[in-house]
Coordinates of C-alpha atoms and ligand atoms in Angstrom, one line a residue:
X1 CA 46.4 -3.8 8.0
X2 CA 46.0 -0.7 10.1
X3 CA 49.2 0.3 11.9
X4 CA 49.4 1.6 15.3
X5 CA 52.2 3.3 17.3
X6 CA 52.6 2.3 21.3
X7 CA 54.1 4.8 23.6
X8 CA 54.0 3.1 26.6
X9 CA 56.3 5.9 28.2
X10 CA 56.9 5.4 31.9
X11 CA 55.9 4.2 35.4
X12 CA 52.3 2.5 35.3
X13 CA 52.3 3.9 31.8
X14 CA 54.1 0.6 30.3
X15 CA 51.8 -1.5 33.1
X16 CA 48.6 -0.3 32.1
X17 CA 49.9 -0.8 27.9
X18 CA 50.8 -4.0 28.6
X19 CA 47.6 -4.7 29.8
X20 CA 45.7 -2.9 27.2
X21 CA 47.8 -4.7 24.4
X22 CA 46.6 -8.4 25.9
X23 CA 43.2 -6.9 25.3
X24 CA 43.9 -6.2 21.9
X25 CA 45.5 -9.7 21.3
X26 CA 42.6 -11.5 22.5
X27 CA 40.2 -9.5 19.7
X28 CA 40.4 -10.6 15.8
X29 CA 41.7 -7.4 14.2
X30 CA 44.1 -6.6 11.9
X31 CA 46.7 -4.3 13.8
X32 CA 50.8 -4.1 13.5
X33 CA 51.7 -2.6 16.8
X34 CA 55.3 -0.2 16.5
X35 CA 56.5 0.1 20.0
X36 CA 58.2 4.0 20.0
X37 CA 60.0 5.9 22.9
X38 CA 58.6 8.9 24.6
X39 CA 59.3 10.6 28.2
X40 CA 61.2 10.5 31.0
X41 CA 63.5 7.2 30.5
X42 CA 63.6 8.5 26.9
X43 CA 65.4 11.8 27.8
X44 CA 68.0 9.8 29.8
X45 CA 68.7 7.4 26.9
X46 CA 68.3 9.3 24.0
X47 CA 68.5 13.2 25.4
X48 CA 65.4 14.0 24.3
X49 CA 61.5 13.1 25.9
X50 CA 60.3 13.1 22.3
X51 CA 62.1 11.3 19.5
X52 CA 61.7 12.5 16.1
X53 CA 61.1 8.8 14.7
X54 CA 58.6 9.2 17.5
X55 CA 56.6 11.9 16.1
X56 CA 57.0 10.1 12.3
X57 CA 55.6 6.3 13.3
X58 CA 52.2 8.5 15.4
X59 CA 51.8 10.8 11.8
X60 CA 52.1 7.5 9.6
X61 CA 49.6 5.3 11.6
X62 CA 46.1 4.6 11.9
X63 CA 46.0 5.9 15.8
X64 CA 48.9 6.2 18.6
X65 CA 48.3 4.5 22.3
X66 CA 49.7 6.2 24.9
X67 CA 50.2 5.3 28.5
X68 CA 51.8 7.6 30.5
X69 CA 55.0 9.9 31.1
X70 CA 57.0 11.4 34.2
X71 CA 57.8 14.7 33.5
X72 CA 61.5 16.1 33.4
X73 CA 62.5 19.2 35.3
X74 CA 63.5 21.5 32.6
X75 CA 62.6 19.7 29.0
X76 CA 58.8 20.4 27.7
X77 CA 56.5 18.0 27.9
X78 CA 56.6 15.5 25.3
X79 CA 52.6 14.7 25.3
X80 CA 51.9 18.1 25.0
X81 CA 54.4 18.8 21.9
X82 CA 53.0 15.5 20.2
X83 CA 49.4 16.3 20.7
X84 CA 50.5 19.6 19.1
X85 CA 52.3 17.8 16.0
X86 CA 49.5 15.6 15.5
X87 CA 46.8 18.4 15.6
X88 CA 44.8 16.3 17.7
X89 CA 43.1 19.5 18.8
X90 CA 40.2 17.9 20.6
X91 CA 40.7 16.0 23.9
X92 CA 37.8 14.1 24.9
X93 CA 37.2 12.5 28.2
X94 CA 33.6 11.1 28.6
X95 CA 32.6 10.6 32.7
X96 CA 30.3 7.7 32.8
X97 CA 29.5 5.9 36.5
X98 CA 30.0 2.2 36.6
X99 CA 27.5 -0.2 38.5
X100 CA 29.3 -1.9 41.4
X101 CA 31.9 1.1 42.0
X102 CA 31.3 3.8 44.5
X103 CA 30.8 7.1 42.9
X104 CA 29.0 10.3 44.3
X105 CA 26.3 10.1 41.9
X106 CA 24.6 6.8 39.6
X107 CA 23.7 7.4 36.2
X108 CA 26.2 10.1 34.9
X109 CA 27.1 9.8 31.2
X110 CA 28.9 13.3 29.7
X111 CA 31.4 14.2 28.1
X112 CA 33.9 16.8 28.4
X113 CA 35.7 18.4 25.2
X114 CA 38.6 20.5 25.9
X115 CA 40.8 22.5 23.5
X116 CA 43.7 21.0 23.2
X117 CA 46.5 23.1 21.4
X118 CA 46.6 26.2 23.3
X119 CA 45.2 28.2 26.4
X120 CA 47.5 28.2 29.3
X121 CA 49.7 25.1 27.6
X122 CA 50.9 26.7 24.8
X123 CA 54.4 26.2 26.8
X124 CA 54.9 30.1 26.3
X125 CA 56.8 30.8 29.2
X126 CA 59.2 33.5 30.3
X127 CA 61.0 34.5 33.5
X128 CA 62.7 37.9 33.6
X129 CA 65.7 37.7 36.1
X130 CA 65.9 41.2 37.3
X131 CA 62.5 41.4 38.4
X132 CA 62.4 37.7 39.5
X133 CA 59.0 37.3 37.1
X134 CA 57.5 34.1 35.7
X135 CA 54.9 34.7 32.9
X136 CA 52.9 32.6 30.9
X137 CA 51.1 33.4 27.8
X138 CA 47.4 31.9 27.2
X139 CA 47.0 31.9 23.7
X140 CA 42.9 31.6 22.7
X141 CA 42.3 32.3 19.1
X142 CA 39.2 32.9 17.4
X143 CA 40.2 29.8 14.9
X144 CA 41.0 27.1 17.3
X145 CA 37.7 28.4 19.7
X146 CA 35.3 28.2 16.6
X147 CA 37.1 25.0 16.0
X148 CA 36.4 22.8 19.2
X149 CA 32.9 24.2 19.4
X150 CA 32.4 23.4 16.2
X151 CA 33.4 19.8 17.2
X152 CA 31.5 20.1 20.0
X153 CA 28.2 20.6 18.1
X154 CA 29.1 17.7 15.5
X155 CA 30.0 15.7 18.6
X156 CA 26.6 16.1 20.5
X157 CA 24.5 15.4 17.5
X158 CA 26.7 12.2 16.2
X159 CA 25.6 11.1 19.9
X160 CA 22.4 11.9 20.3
X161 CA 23.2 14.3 23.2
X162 CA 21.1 17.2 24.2
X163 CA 23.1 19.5 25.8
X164 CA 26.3 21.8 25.1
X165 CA 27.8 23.7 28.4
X166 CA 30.3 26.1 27.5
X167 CA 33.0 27.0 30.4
X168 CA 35.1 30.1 30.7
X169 CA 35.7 32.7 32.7
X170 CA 35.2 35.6 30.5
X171 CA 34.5 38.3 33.2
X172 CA 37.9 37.9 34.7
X173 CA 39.6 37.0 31.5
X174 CA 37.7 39.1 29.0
X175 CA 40.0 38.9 26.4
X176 CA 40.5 35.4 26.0
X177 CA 37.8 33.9 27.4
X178 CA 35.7 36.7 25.4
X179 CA 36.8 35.2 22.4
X180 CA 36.0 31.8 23.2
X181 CA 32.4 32.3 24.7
X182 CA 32.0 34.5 21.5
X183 CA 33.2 31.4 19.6
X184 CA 31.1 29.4 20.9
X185 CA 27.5 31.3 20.9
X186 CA 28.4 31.8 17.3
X187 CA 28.6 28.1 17.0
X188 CA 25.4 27.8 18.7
X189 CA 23.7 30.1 16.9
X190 CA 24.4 28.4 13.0
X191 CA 23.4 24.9 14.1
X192 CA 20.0 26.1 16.3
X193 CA 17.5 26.3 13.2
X194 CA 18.5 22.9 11.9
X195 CA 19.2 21.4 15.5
X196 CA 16.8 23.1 18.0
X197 CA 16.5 19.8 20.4
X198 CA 20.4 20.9 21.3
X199 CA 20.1 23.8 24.4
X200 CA 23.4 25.5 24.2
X201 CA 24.4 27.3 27.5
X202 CA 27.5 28.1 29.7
X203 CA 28.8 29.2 33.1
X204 CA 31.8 30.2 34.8
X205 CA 35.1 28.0 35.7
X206 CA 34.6 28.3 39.5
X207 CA 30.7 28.3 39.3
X208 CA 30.9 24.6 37.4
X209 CA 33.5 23.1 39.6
X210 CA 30.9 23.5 42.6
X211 CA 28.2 22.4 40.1
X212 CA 30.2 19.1 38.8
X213 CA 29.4 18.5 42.6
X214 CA 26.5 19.4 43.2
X215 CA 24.2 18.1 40.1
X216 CA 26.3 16.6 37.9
X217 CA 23.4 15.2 35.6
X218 CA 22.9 17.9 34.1
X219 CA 25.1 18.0 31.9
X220 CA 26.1 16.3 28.5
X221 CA 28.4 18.2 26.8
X222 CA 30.8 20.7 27.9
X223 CA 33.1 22.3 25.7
X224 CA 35.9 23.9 27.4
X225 CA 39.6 25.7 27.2
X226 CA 42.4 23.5 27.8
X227 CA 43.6 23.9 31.3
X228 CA 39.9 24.0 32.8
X229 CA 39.5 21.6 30.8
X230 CA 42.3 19.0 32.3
X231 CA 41.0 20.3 36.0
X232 CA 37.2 19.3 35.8
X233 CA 38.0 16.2 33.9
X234 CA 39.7 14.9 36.8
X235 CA 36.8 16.6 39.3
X236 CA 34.9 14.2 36.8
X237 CA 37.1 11.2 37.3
X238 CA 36.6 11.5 40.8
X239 CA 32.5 11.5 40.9
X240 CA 32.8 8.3 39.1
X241 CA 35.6 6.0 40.4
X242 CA 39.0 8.0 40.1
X243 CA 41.6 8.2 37.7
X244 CA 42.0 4.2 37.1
X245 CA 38.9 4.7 35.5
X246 CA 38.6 7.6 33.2
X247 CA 40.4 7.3 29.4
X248 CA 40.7 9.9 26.7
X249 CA 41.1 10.6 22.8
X250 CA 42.5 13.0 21.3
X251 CA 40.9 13.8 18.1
X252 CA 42.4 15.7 14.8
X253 CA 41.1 16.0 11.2
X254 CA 43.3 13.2 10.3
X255 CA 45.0 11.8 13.9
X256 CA 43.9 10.1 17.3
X257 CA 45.7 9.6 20.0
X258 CA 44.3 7.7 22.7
X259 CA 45.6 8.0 26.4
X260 CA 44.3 7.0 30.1
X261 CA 43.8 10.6 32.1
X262 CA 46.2 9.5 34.9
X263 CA 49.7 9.8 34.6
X264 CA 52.6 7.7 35.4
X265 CA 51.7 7.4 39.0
X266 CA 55.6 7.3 40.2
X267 CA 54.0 6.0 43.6
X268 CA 52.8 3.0 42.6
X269 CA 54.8 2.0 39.5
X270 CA 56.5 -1.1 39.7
X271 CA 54.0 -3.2 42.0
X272 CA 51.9 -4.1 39.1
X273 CA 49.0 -2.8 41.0
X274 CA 48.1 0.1 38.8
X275 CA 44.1 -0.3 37.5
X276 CA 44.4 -0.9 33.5
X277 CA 40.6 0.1 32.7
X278 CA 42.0 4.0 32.3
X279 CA 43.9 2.5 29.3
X280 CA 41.3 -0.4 27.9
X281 CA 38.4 2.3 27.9
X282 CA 41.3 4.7 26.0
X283 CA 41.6 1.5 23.5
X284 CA 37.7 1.1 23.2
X285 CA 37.9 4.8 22.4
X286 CA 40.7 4.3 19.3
X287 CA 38.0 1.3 18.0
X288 CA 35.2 3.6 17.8
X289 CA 37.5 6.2 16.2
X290 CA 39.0 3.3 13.7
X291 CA 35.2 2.5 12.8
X292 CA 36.0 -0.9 15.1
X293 CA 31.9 0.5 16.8
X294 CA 31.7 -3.6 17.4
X295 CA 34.6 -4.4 19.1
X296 CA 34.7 -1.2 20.7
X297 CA 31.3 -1.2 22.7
X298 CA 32.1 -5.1 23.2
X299 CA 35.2 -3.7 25.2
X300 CA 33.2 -1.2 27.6
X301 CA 30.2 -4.1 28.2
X302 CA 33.0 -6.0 28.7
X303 CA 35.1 -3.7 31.5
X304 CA 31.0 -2.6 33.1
X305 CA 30.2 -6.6 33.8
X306 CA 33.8 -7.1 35.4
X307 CA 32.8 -4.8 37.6
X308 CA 29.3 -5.1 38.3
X309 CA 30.9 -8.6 39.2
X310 CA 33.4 -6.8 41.9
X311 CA 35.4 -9.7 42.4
X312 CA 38.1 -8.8 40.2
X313 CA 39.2 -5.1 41.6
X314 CA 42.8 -3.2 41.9
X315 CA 43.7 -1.5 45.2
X316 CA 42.3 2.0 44.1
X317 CA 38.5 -0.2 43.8
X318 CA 38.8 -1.5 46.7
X319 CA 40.0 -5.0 45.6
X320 CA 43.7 -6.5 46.1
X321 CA 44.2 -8.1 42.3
X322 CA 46.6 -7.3 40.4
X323 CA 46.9 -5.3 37.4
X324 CA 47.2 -8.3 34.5
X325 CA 44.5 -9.8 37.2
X326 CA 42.0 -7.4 36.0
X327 CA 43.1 -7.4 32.4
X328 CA 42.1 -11.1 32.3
X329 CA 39.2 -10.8 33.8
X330 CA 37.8 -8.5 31.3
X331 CA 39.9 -10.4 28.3
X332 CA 37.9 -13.7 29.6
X333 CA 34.5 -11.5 29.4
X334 CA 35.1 -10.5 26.5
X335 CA 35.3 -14.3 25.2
X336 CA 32.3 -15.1 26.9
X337 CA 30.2 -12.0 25.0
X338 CA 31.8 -13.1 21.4
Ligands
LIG401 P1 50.8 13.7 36.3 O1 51.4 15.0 36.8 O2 51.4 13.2 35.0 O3 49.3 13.8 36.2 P2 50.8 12.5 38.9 O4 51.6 11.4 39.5 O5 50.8 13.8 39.5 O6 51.1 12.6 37.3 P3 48.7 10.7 38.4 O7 49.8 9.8 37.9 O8 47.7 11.1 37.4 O9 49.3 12.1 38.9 O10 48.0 10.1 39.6 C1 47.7 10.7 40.8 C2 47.5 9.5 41.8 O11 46.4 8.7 41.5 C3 48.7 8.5 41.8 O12 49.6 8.9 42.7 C4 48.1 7.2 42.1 O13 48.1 7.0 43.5 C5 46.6 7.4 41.6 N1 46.4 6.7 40.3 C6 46.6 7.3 39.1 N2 46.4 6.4 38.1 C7 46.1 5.2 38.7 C8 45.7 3.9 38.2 N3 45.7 3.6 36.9 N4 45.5 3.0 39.1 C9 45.6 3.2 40.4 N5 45.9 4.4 41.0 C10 46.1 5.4 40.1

């Protein structure tokens, strides 16, 4: 029996899980779910957003769901530190278009990979009082840059995918972002005699963000530090559908973690109107990672009929159904495609 942790955490993060669990239930698999404490409700209970039992149940199981977490003023954030305990040092956030949904372009399918243990959220922060000065450190080693290209490359191949972007911004940040385009030619470089169908390339931060726009097909991969990273994924989320529809995995050498891009959406928490496909796509993502490929594509043909369908939508689609609405919807597809 594979175990798995639940963070739930708050706002729409514990109405999205909820949703994503009555997926689960609906499936045949073997799964003992451990509900554990992380984020803002957390901290006022227990005094702290990230529970050291909470750390021990993620390192012990198979994969950890998470839903989402409001931050606290002055604590550091507890996704970050547990993404950073885990290792999960590869964040992967695919931006696939959904018949039936209005999205800028039709046909997009990449993925974005984006470092996920250091950069500009390494939390290194300082303020010197006497000079009233904020500064924060953006940590890009040599290791953790080979590393994610690295993964990048495997990545592309496992999936058939053409295409590696690299983006940086190595004429303004020359050190850093030196090291990581460095990293990444490199990278490029050992897998090009056995591999020479994958076209490795790169451009700037600022240069992509207008090309995301502007012809978004071409690309397939792109490999990426970790704050650019977080930005064009949700530039991404919004070509196809918005946040309610994007999920993520964070992948280590032996941990996922599996989380919706949005976060606890204090503005709508509590109506039960959040979208919960963020999250089920997250869950079809842990499946592929648990070697569950079966159940796991059955979930996203599952979650791409419901709304080719578009009768079953949440506010941010257009719709009025509620968020356990939805859920069923796709839990009853999913019956009818077994
Ligand atoms: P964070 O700083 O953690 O990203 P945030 O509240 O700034 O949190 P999000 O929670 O990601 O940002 O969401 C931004 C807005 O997008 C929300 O205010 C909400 O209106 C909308 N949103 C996010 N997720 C969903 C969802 N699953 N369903 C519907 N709307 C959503």
């Amino acid at each position: 029996m594979k175990k798995i942790t639940v963070i739930p955490g708050d706002g729409i993060g514990k109405e999205v899980m909820d949703a994503g669990i009555n997926i689960l239930d609906g499936l045949n698999l073997n799964f003992d779910f451990i509900e554990a404490e992380a984020g803002f409700f957390c901290f006022e209970k227990n005094g702290t957003t990230l529970p050291e039992e909470t750390i021990k149940y993620c390192e012990k199981s198979s994969a950890t769901l998470f839903g989402a977490i409001t931050s606290t003023p002055n604590e550091k954030s507890p996704i970050l530190e547990l993404r950073k305990k885990l290792d999960v040092f590869a964040n992967l956030r695919p931006v696939k278009s959904f018949d039936g949904i209005k999205s800028l372009f039709n046909n997009l399918d990449f993925l974005i990979i984006r470092e996920n243990t250091e950069g500009l959220y390494s939390q290194i922060e300082s303020f010197e009082e006497d000079e009233n000065k904020a500064i924060a450190n953006r940590v890009i080693t040599k290791k953790a840059s080979t590393k994610i290209c690295d993964f990048a490359f495997k990545k592309a191949i496992e999936d058939n995918r053409k295409k590696i972007t690299c983006v940086h911004k190595a004429n303004a940040l020359k050190k850093t972002d030196g090291i990581f385009k460095e990293s990444f030619y490199k990278i490029a470089n050992s897998y090009s005699n056995k591999y020479p169908q994958i076209i490795a390339n790169d451009y700037y931060i600022d240069a992509m963000a207008m090309y995301l726009i502007t012809k978004p097909q071409e690309f397939d991969v792109v490999v990426t530090t970790n704050l650019f990273g977080d930005i064009l994924s949700d530039e991404g989320a919004g070509l196809v559908g918005g946040l309610g529809l994007s999920p993520s995995a964070n992948i280590g050498d032996k941990n996922g973690l599996f989380e919706p891009v949005h976060g606890s959406a204090p503005d709508i928490a509590g109506k039960q109107i959040a979208n919960p496909i963020a999250m089920i796509l997250s869950i079809s993502m842990m499946l592929d990672f648990l070697n569950e490929k079966y159940f796991s594509n059955l979930i996203e043909l599952a979650v791409r009929n419901v709304l080719k369908d578009n009768k079953v939508l949440t506010p941010d689609l257009g719709g009025k159904s509620k968020t356990m609405d939805l859920a069923n919807a796709i839990k009853n597809e999913l019956k009818n495609l077994i």
